[in-house]
Structure formats: C-alpha cells, structure tokens
XYZ file of C-alpha atoms in Angstrom:
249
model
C 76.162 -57.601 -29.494
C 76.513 -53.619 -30.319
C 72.949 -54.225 -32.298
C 71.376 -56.213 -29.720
C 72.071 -53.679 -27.044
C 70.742 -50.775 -29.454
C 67.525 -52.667 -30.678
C 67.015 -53.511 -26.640
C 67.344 -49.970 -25.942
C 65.274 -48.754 -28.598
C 62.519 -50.759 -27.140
C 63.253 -50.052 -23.711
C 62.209 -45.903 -25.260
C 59.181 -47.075 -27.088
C 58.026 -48.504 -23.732
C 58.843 -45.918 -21.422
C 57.313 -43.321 -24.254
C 53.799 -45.611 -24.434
C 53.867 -45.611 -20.794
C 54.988 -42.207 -20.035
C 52.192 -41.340 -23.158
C 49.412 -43.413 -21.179
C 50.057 -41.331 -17.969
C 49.951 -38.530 -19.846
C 46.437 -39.444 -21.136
C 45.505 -40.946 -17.869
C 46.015 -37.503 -16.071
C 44.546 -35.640 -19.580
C 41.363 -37.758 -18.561
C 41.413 -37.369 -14.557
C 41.561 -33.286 -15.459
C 38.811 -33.463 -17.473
C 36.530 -35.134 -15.353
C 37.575 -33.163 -11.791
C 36.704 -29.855 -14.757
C 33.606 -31.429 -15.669
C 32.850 -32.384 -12.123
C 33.648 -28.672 -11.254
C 32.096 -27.096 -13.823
C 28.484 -29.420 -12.453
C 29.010 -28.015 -8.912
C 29.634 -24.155 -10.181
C 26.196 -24.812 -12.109
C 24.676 -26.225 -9.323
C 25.625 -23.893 -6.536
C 24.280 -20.853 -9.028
C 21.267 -22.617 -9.840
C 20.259 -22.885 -5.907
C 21.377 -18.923 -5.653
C 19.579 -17.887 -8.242
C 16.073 -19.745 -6.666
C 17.084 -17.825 -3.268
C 17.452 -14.864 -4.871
C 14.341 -15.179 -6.588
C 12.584 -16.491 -3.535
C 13.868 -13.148 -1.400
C 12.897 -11.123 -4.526
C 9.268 -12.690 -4.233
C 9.152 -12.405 -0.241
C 10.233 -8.799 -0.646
C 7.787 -8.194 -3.471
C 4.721 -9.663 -1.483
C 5.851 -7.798 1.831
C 5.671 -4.476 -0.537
C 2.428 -5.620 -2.144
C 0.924 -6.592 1.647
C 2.502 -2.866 2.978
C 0.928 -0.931 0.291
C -2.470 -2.799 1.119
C -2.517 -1.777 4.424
C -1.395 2.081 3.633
C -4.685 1.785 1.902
C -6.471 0.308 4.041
C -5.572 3.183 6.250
C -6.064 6.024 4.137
C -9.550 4.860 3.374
C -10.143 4.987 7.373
C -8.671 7.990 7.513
C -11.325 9.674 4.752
C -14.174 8.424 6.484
C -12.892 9.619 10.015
C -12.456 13.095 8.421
C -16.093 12.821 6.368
C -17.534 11.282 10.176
C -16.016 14.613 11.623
C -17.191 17.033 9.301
C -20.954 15.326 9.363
C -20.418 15.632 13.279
C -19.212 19.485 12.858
C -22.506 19.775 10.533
C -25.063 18.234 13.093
C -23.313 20.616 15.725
C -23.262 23.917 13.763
C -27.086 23.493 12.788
C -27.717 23.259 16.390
C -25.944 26.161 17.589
C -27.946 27.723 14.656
C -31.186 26.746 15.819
C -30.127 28.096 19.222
C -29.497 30.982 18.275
C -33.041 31.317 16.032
C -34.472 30.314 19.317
C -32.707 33.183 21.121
C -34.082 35.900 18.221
C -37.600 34.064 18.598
C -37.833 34.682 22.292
C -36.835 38.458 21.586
C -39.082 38.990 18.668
C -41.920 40.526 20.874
C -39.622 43.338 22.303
C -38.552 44.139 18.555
C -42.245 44.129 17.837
C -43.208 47.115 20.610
C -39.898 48.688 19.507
C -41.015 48.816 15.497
C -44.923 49.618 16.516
C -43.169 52.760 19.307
C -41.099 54.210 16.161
C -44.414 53.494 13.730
C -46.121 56.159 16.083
C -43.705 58.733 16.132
C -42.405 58.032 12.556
C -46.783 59.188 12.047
C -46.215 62.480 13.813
C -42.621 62.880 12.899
C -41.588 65.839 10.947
C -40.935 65.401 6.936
C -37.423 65.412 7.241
C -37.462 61.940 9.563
C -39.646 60.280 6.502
C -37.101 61.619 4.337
C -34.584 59.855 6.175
C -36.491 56.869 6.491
C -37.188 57.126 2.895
C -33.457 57.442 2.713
C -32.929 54.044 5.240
C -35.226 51.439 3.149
C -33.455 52.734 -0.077
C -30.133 51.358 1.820
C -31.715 48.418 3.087
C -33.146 48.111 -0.454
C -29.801 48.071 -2.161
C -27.992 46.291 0.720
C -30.637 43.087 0.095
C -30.021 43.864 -4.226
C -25.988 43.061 -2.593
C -27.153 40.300 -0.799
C -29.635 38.324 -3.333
C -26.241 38.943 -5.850
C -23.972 37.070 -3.296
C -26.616 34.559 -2.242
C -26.536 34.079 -6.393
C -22.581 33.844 -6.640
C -23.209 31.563 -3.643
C -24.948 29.080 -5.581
C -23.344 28.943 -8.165
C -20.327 28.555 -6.322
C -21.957 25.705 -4.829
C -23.289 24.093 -8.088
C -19.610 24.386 -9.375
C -18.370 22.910 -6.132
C -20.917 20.099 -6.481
C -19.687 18.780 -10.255
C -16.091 19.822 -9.227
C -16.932 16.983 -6.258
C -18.609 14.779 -8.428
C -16.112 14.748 -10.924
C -13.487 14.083 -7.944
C -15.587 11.173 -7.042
C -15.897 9.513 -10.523
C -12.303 10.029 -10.231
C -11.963 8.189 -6.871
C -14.099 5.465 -8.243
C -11.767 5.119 -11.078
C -8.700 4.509 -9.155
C -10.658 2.532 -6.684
C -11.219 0.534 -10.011
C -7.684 0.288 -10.981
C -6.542 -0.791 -6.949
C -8.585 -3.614 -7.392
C -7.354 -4.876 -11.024
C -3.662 -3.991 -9.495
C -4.231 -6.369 -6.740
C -5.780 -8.923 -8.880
C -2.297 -8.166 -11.134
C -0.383 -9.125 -7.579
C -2.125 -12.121 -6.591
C -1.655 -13.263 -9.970
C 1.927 -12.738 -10.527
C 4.118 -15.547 -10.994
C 7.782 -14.405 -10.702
C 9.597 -11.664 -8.998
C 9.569 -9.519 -12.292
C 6.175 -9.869 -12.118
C 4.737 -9.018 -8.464
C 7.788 -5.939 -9.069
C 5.829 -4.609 -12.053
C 2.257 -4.787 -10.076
C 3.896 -3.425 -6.786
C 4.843 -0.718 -8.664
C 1.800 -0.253 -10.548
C 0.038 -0.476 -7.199
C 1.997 2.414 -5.860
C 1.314 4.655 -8.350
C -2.553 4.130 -8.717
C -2.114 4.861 -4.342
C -0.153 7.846 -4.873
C -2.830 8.887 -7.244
C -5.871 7.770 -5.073
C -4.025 10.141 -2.369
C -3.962 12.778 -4.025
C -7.582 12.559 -5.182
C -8.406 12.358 -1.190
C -6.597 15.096 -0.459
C -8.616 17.362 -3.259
C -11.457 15.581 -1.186
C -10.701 16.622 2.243
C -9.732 19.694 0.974
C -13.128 20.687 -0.820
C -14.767 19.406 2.419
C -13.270 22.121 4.531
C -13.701 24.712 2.016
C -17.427 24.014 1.765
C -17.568 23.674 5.223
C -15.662 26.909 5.706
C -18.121 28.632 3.083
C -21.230 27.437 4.947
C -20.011 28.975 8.667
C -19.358 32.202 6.790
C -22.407 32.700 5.021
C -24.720 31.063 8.467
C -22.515 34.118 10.543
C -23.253 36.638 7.855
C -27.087 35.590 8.178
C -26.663 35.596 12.086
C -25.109 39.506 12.214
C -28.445 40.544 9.523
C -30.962 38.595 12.336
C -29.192 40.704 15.011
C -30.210 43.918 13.091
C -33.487 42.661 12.037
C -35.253 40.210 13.162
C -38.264 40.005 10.673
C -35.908 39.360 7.415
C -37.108 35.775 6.075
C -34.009 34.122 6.195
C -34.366 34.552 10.863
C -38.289 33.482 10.207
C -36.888 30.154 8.566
C-alpha cells in the first residue's frame, strides 16, 4: 500500500509540474505577444510623429521660403521707388536750372551796357587800370585753368562712377540670377531637409542682393549729390559772368 501511495503521489507531482509548467509557458506566450503588441504601437505612434514633425518642418519651411519672397518682392519696390524719386528730383533740378538760365537771359542786356560803359572808360583809363585789368584776365585765366582741371577730375570721376555702377549692376543681375535658381531649388524640394537647405540658400543670396541695393542707392545719392554741387558751382560763375559758355548753354 506504502508503494501505491508513493507511485500515486509521484504522479500527482508530475501533473501538477506539467500543469504548473504549461501555465508557465502559457503566460511566457501571453507576455510575449502584449510585448510584441506593444512594441507595434510604440512603432506606430513614432511613425505618425515623425510624419507631423516632418509635415510642421515642411509648413514652417514653405512659410520661410513664401516670407523671404515677399521681403523681396518688397525690396525690389523699394529700389524702384527710390530710382522713381531720384528721376523725379532730376526732372525738378533741371527745371529750377533752366529757371534760373532764364533769369541770367533776361538780365544779359543790362550786363551788356555795363561791359560796353567800362569798355569806354577802360579806352581812356590811365595805364595803371589796364595793368590791373591785365592783372584781372590773368586771374580769370588761371581760375578757368582750375576749373577745366576739376571739370576733368569731374569726369573722370564720373566715368569711374559709371563702371563702378555697371559693375554693381552685373552684380545685381547675378544674384537676381541665383534668386531665381534658389526658388526653383524651393519649389523643387522634396523633404524638410531639403526646402531648409534652399531657405537658407535663399536668405543668403537676399542678404547679398541687399547689400548690392544699398551700394545702389547709395551711388545714386552720391551722383546726385555731385551733380547739385557742380550745377551750384556753375550757377555762382553765371552770377559773376554772364557770357562764360557754360550760362550761354
């Protein structure tokens, strides 16, 4: 009976240890698939981040790329408002000029009495008046030498200013070049990496184009500048003499 009782309870363990060894198992294999079920969500949920990242990434990108656009946009308005203005400050300066020729015109006569009064004395002056006129036209004679040497450094001022401009203007072309083929770059990007690289690139080639305008403007009013300067300095010699050929012009 003693062995029947052992073998029984030797078999009672081997059952209780396959079934204790197939829950074992059985919760092994639930645990692995809630993991693996996990583990699919975890990929999942990052997967859908990662597009909405990338899709904010490409909205922000395009914004940029649509922003920097319109800066230029503006700054090109902005250039030809200033060159509008300065053709407008032309047109008026060239009228106050011919004004003012106008004015000399109408008193030319009364200069002309004037010179033909002092011709008559200067005839029956003394010697020491012709001396002193003598002495007068040498001035005048070196003050126009002064004058034909600045109207000389004038122009080639002006020729350097003119290939300085030019060269400023290939330049402009250039980067006017280079904003198209970035926007091209933009329109053709396909990620965020991408439109990133040619919003960047496009900011640079603005900054650039910028600065170019700004060497531009600043010529512009410099040249302008120049021009009012040497019209005054022409106005003061018609004041003094009226028969010079720059106030016959």
């Amino acid at each position: 009976m003693s062995s029947l009782a052992e073998l029984r309870l030797i078999e009672e363990e081997r059952v209780a240890a396959e079934r204790a060894a197939l829950v074992a198992a059985e919760e092994t294999r639930r645990r692995d698939i809630e993991l693996a079920q996990q583990r699919q969500r975890d990929q999942e949920a990052r997967r859908v981040q990662a597009d909405r990242d990338a899709a904010l990434a490409l909205e922000h990108a395009r914004v940029q790329a649509e922003r920097e656009i319109r800066m230029q946009a503006e700054v090109a308005e902005a250039g030809e408002r200033a060159r509008h203005q300065a053709v407008l400050d032309e047109q008026r300066l060239a009228q106050e000029m011919e004004l003012r020729r106008a004015e000399v015109a109408r008193k030319r006569p009364t200069w002309m009495v004037a010179v033909t009064a002092f011709a008559v004395l200067a005839s029956v002056g003394s010697s020491a008046f012709a001396i002193d006129r003598q002495r007068a036209i040498d001035d005048a004679v070196a003050a126009k030498q002064v004058s034909e040497r600045d109207r000389q450094a004038a122009r080639d001022d002006a020729r350097g200013s003119r290939q300085e401009l030019e060269a400023v203007q290939a330049a402009l072309k250039n980067l006017e070049n280079r904003v198209t083929a970035a926007l091209v770059e933009v329109k053709k990007a396909q990620d965020a990496k991408d439109l990133a690289v040619a919003a960047a690139n496009l900011r640079r080639i603005n900054a650039e184009n910028a600065a170019v305008q700004d060497r531009i403007d600043a010529k512009a009013a410099k040249d302008r500048h120049d021009k009012r300067i040497e019209k005054v300095k022409i106005l003061d010699e018609c004041k003094h003499n009226a028969f010079t050929k720059k106030c016959l012009e």
